CSV table of C-alpha atoms in Angstrom, one decimal:
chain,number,residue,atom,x,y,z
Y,440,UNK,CA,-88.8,41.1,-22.7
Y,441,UNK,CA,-85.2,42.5,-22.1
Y,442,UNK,CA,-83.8,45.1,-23.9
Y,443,UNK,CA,-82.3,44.6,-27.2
Y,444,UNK,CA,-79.6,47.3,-26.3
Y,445,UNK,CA,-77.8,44.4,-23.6
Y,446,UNK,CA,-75.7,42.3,-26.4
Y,447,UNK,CA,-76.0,39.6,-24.5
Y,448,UNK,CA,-79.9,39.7,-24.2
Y,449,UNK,CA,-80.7,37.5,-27.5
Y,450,UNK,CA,-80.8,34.0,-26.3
Y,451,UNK,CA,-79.0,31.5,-28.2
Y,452,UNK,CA,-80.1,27.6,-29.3
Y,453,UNK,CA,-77.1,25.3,-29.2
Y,454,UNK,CA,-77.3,23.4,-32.6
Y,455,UNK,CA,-77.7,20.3,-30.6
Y,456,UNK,CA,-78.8,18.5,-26.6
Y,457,UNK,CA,-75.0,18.8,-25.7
Y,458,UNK,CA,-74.5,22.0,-23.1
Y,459,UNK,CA,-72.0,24.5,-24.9
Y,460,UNK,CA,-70.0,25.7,-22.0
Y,461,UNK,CA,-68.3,29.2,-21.4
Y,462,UNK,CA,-65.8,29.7,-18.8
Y,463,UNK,CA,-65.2,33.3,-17.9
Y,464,UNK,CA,-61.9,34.0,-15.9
Y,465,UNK,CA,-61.9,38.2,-14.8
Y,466,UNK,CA,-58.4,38.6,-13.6
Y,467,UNK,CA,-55.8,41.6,-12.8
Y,468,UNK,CA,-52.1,40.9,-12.1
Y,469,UNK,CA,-52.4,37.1,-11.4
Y,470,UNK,CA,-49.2,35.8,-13.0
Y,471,UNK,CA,-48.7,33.5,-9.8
Y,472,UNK,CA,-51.9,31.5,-10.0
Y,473,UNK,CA,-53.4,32.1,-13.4
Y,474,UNK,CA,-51.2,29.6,-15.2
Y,475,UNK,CA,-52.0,26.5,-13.3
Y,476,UNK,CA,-55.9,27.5,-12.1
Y,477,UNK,CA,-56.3,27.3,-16.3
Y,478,UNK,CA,-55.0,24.2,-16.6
Y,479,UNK,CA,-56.5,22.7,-14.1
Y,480,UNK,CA,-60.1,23.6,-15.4
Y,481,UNK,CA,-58.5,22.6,-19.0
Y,482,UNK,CA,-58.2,19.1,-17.8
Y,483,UNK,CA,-61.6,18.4,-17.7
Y,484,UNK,CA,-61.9,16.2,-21.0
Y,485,UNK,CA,-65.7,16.3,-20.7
Y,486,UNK,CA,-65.7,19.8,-21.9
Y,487,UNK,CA,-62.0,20.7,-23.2
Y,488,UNK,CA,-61.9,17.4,-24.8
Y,489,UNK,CA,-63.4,18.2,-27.9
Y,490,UNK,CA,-62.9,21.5,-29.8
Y,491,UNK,CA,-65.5,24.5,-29.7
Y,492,UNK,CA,-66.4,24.2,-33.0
Y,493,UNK,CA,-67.5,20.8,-32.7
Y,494,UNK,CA,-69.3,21.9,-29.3
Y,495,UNK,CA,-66.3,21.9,-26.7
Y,496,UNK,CA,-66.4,24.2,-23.6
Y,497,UNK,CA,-64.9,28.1,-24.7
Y,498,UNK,CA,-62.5,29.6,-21.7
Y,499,UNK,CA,-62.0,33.1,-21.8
Y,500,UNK,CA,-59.6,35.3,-19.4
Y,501,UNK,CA,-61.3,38.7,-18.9
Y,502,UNK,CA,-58.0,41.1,-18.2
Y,503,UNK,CA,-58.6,44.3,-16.5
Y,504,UNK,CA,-55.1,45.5,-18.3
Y,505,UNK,CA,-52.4,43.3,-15.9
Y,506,UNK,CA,-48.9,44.9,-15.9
Y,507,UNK,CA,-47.3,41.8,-14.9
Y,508,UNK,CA,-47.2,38.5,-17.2
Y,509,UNK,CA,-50.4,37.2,-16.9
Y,510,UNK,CA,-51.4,38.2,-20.5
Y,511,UNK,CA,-48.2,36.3,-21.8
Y,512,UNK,CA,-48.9,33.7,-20.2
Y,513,UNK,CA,-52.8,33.3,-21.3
Y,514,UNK,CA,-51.5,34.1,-24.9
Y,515,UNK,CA,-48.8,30.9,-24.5
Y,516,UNK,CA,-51.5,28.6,-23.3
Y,517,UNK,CA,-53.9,29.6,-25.7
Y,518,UNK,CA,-51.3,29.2,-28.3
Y,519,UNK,CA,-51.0,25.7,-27.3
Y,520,UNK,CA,-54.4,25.0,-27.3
Y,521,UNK,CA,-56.9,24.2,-30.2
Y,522,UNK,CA,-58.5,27.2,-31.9
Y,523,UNK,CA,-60.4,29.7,-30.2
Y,524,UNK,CA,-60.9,27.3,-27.2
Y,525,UNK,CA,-58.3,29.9,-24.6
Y,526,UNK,CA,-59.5,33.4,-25.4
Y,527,UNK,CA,-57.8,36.6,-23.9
Y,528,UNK,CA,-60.1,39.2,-23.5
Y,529,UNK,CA,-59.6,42.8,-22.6
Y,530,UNK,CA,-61.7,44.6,-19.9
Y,531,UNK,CA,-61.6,48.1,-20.6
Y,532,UNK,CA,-63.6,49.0,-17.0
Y,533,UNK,CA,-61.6,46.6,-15.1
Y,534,UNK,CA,-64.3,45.6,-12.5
Y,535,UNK,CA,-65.5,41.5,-12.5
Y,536,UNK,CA,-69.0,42.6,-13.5
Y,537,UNK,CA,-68.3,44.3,-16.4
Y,538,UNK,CA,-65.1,41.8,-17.7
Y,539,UNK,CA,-67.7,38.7,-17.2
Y,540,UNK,CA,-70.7,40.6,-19.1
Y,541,UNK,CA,-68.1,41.6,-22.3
Y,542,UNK,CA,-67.1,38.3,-22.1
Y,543,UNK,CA,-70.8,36.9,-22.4
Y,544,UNK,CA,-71.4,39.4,-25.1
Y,545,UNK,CA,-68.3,38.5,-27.8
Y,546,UNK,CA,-68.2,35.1,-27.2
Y,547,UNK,CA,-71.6,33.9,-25.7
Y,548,UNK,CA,-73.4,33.4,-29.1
Y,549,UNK,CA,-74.5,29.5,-28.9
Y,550,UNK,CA,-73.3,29.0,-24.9
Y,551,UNK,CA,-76.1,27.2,-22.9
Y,552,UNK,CA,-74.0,27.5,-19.6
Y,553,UNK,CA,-71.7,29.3,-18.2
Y,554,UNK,CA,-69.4,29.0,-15.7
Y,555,UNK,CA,-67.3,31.9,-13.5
Y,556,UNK,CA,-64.1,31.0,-12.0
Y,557,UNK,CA,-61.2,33.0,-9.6
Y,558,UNK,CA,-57.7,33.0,-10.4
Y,559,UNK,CA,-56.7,32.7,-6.4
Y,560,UNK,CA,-59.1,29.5,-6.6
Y,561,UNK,CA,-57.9,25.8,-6.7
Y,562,UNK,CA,-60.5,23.6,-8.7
Y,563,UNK,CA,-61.1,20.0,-8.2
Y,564,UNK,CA,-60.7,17.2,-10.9
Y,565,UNK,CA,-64.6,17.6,-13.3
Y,566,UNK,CA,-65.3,20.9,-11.3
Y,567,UNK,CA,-67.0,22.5,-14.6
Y,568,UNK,CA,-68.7,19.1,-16.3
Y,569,UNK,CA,-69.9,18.2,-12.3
Y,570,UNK,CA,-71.2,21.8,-12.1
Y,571,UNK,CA,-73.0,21.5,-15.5
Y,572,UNK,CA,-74.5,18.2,-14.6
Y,573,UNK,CA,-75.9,19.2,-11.4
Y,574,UNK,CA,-77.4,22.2,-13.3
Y,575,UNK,CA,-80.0,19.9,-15.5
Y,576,UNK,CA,-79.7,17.5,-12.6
Y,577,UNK,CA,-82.1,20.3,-10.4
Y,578,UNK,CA,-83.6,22.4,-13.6
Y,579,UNK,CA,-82.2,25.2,-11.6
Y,580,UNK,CA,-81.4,28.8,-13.1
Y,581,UNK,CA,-77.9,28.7,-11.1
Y,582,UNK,CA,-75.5,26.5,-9.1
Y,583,UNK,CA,-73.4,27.8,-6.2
Y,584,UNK,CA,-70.8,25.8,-4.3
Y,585,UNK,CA,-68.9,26.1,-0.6
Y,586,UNK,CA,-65.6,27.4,-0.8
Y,587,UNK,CA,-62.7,25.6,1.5
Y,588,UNK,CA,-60.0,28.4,3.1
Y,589,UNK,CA,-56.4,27.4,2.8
Y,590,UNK,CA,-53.5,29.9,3.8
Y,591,UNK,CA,-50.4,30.0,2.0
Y,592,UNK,CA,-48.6,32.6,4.8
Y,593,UNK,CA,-48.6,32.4,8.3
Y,594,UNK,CA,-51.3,35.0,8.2
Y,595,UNK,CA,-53.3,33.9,5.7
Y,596,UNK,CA,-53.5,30.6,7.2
Y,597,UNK,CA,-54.5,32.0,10.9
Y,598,UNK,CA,-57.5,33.9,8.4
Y,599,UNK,CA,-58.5,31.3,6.5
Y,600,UNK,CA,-59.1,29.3,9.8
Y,601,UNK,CA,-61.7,31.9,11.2
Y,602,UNK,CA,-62.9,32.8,7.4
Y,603,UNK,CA,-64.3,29.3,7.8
Y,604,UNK,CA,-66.5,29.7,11.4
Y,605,UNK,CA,-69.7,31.7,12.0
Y,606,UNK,CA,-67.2,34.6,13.5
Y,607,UNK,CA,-65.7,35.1,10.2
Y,608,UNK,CA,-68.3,34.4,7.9
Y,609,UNK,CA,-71.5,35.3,9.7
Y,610,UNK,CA,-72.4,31.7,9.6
Y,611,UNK,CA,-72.8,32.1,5.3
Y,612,UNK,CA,-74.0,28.9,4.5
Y,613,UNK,CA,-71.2,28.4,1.3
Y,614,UNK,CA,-68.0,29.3,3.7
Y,615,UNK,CA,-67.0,25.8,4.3
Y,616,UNK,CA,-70.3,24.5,4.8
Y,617,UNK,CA,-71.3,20.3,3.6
Y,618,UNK,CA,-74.9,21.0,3.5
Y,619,UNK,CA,-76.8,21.0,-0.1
Y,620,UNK,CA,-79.9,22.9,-0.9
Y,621,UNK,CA,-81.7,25.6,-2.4
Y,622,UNK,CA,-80.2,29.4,-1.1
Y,623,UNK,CA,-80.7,32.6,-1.7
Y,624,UNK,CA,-76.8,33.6,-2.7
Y,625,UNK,CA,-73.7,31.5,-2.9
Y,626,UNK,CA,-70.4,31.7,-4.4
Y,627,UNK,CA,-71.3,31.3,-8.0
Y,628,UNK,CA,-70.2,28.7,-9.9
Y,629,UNK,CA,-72.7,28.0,-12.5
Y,630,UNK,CA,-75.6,29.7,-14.4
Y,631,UNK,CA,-77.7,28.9,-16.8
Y,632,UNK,CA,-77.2,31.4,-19.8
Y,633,UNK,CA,-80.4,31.5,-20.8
Y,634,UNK,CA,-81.1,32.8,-17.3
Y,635,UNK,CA,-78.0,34.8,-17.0
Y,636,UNK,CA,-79.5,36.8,-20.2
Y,637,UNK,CA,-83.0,37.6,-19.1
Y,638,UNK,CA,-82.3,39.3,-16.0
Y,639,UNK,CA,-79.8,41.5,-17.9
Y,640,UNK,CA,-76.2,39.9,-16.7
Y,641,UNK,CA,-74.2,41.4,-13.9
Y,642,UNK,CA,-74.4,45.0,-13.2
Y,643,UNK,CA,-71.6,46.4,-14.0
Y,644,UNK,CA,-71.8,49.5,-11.5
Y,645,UNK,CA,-71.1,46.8,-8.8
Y,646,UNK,CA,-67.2,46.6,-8.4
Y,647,UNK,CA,-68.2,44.3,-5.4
Y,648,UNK,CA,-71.2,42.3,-4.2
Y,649,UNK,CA,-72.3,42.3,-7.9
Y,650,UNK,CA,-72.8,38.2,-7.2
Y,651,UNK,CA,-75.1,38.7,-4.9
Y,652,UNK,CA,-76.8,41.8,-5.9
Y,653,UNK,CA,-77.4,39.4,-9.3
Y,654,UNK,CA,-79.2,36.6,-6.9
Y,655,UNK,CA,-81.4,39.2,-6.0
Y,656,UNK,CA,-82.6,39.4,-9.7
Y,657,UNK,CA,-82.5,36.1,-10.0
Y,658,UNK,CA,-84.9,35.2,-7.3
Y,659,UNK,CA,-87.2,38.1,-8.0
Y,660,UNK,CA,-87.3,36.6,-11.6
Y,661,UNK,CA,-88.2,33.5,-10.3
Y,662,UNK,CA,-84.8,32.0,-10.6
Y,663,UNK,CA,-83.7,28.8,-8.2
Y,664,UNK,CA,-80.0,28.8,-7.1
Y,665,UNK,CA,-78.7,25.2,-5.6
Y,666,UNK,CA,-75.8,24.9,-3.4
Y,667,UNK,CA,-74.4,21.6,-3.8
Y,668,UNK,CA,-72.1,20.8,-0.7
Y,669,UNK,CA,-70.6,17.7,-2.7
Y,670,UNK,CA,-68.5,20.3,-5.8
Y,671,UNK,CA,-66.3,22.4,-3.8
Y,672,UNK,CA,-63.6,25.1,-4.3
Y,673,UNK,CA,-60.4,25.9,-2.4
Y,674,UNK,CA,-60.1,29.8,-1.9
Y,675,UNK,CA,-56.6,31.2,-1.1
Y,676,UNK,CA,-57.1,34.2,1.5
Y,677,UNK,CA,-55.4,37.6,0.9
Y,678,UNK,CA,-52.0,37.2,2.3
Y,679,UNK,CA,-51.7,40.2,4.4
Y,680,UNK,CA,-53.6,41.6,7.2
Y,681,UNK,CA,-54.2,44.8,5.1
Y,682,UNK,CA,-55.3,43.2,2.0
Y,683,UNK,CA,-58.0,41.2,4.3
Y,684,UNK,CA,-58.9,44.8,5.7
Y,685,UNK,CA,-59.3,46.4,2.2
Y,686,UNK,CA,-61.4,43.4,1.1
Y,687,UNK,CA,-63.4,43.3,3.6
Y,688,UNK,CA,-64.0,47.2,3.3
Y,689,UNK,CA,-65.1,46.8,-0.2
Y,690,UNK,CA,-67.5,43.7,0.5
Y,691,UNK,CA,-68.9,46.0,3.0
Y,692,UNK,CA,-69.1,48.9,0.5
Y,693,UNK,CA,-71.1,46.8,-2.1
Y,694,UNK,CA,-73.5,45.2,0.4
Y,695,UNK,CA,-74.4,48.7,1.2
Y,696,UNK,CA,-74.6,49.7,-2.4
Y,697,UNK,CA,-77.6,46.8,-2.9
Y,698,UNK,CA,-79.1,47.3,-0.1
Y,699,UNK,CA,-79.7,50.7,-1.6
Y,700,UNK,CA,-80.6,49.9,-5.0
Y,701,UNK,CA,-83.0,47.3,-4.1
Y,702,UNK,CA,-84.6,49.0,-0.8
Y,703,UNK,CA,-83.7,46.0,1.2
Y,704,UNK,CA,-83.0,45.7,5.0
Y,705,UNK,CA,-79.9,43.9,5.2
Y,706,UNK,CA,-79.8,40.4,7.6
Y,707,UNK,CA,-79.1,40.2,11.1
Y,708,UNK,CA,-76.1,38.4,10.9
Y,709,UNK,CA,-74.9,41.2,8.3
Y,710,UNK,CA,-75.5,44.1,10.5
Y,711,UNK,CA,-73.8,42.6,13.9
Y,712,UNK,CA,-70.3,43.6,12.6
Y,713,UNK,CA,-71.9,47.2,12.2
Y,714,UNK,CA,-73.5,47.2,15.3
Y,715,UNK,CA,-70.5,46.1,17.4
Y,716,UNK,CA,-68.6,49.0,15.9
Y,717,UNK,CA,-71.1,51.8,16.8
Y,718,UNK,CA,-70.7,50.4,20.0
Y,719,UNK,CA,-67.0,50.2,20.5
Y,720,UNK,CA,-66.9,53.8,19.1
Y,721,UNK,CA,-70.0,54.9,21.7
Y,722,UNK,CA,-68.4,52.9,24.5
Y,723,UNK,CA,-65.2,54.3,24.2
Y,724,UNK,CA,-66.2,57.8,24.7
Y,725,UNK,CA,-68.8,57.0,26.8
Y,726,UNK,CA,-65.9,55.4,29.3
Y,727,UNK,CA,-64.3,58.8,29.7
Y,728,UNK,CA,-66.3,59.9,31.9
Y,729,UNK,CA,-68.1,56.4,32.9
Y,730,UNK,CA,-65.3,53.6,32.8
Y,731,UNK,CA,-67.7,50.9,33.0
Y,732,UNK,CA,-68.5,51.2,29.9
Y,733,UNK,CA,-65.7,50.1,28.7
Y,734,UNK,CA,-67.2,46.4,29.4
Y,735,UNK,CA,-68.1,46.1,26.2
Y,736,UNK,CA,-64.5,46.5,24.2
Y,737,UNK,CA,-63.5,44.3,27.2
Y,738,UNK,CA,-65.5,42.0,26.1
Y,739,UNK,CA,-65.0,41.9,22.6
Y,740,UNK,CA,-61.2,42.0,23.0
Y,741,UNK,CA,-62.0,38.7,24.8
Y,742,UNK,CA,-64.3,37.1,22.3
Y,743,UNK,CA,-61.5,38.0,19.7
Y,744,UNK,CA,-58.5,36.6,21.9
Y,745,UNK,CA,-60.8,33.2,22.7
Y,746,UNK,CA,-61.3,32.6,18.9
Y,747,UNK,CA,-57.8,33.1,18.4
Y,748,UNK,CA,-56.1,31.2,21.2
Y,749,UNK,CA,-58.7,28.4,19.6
Y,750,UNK,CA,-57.3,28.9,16.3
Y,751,UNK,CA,-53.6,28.3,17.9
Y,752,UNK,CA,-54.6,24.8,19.7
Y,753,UNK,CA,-56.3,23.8,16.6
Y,754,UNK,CA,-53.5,24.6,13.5
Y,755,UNK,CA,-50.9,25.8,15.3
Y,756,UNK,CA,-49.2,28.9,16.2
Y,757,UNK,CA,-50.7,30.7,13.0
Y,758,UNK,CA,-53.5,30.5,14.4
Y,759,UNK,CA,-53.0,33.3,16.9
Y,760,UNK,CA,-53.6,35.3,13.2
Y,761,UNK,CA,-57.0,35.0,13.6
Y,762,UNK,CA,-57.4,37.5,15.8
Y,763,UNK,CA,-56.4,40.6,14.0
Y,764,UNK,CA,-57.7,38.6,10.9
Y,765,UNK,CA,-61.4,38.9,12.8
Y,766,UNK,CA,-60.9,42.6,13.5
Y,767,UNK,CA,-60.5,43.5,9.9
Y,768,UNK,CA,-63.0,41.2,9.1
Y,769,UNK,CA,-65.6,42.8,11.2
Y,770,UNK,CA,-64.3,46.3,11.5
Y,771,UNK,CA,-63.1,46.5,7.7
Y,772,UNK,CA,-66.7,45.2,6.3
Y,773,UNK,CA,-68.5,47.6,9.2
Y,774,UNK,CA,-67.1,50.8,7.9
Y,775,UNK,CA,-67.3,49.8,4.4
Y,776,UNK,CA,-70.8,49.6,4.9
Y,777,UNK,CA,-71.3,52.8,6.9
Y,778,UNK,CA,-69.3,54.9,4.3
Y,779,UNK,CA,-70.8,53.1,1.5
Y,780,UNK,CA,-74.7,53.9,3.3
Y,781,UNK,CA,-73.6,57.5,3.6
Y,782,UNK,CA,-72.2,58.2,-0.5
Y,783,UNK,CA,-75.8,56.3,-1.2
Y,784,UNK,CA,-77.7,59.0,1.0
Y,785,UNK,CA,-75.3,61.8,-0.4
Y,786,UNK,CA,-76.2,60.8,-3.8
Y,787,UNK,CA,-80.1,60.5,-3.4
Y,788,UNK,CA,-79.7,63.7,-1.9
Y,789,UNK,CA,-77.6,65.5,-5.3
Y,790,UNK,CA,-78.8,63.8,-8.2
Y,791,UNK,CA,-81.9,62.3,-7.0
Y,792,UNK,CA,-83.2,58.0,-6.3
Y,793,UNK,CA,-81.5,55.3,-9.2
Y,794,UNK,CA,-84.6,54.8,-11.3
Y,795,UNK,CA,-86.2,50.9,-10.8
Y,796,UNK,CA,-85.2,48.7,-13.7
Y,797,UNK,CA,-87.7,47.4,-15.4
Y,798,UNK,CA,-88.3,43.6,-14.7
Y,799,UNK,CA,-90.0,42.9,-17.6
């Protein structure tokens, strides 16, 4: 059984059939797109429409300490709001992880279900009362949905045009995918709290990849995850090229981090981006004193030119920005993962392997 010392490990009985829903919102400096993504999920009458006291749905902002308005403006909207159902909650370690676990832990007492949303996300009309249904619907432990790219800058929008094809996204079954089915990760939506509490929450060492190192849990604890092509999510991609690199960089990072605290080998599809840059770095010194080798950036540079001059023809001239949007994609995520492998070896190598958790 889990251990007591997790707050959030005691599983709760709602007093009645009705699913008591918790919507966590981790945020930090979102003052542009936390007012109306709140209001949007607030709509839903099948959960907001009824107080949480009488069993309505609980949405709580976990702030990483904003410096900009974002708290004010949670605080006005809560204040408008009947009691207790807008919380604003303060996230001491900043990360996702840990802001969603506190979260779970004050205000999950009596919650059957709970729900994880993005501030740079749009949400469709229902999102959270679909998501819910769909969860008893399959009797799965989770349910994951696709996420839809749209740019707001001439940059962004070249990016979220390749975030959306097998170059961008490795061919990730819930980047603008329409199939349904059972996965193994997803862009998480909904989990069953129940579920959520017995394989000990996020970890909160996991500033990224934390959603997916948790599916690993999941599954090893016999948990199903669903993706359901039908409920979908708009994502707004980072404005600027280097935001997209730093991103990627830490997605990178944190892949590498679960790979080495579950003693996996990571997929194919997740290793080409690491691959191609331990070529382009042999290759180029290689072609110093062997110029054919330099086939291979010659071929790469034209892979990356053909998805972009696609891009163009397709959405315009923004689309010529999926070409350096692919580079720090690929490149940002490769060395993330390299550096990331390398402070795991370093670490093993000071203070010794992370001890397994224990399952039980």
């Amino acid at each position: 059984m889990p251990d007591g010392s997790n707050p959030f490990f005691e599983t709760e009985t709602a007093s009645d059939s009705l699913d008591r829903v918790l919507v966590v919102i981790p945020t930090l400096n979102e003052a542009d797109t936390i007012e109306s993504c709140v209001l949007r999920l607030l709509a839903d009458e099948q959960v907001f429409g009824i107080p949480p006291a009488a069993g309505g749905g609980m949405l709580i902002v976990a702030d990483g300490g904003s410096t900009d308005r974002t708290c004010d403006i949670v605080s006005r909207i809560a204040n408008s709001r009947p009691a207790g159902q807008v919380r604003l909650l303060h996230n001491p370690a900043r990360v996702q992880s840990a802001g969603i676990n506190r979260a779970v832990a004050r205000f999950g007492s009596g919650r059957t279900v709970l729900v994880r949303c993005d501030a740079h996300a749009e949400y469709p009309p229902g999102y959270v009362s679909r998501l819910v249904d769909r969860l008893r619907e399959r009797d799965c432990a989770s349910v994951v949905v696709p996420m839809d790219s749209l740019g707001q800058t001439g940059f962004a929008r070249g990016a979220a045009f390749i975030l959306d094809t097998p170059l961008g996204s490795g061919g990730a079954a819930h980047r603008g995918g329409t199939a349904s089915g059972y996965v193994d990760h997803g862009h998480h939506a909904a989990m069953d709290l129940d579920w959520f509490r017995r394989i000990g929450g996020y970890d909160a060492a996991f500033a990224q990849n934390e959603d997916a190192e948790f599916d690993l849990r999941l599954a090893a604890a016999g948990g199903r995850i669903w993706l359901d092509g039908a409920i979908r999510m708009t994502y707004h991609p980072r404005a600027r090229l280097s935001g997209l690199c730093r991103q990627y960089f830490n997605y990178g990072r944190g892949r590498a981090a679960t790979v080495a605290k579950h003693r996996i080998r990571p997929r194919l599809r997740q290793m080409l981006p690491v691959v191609n840059l331990l070529l382009m770095l042999a290759t180029l010194t290689l072609a110093t004193v062997w110029p054919p080798a330099l086939a291979w950036p010659a071929l790469y540079i034209l892979v990356v030119s053909g998805a972009a001059i696609v891009s163009a023809l397709r959405i315009g001239p923004d689309g010529l920005w999926a070409g350096p949007a692919l580079c720090a994609i690929h490149f940002g995520w490769a060395i993330g993962f390299l550096l990331g492998t390398g402070r795991g070896i370093a670490m093993t190598l000071l203070v010794g392997p992370r001890p397994k958790e224990d399952a039980a």
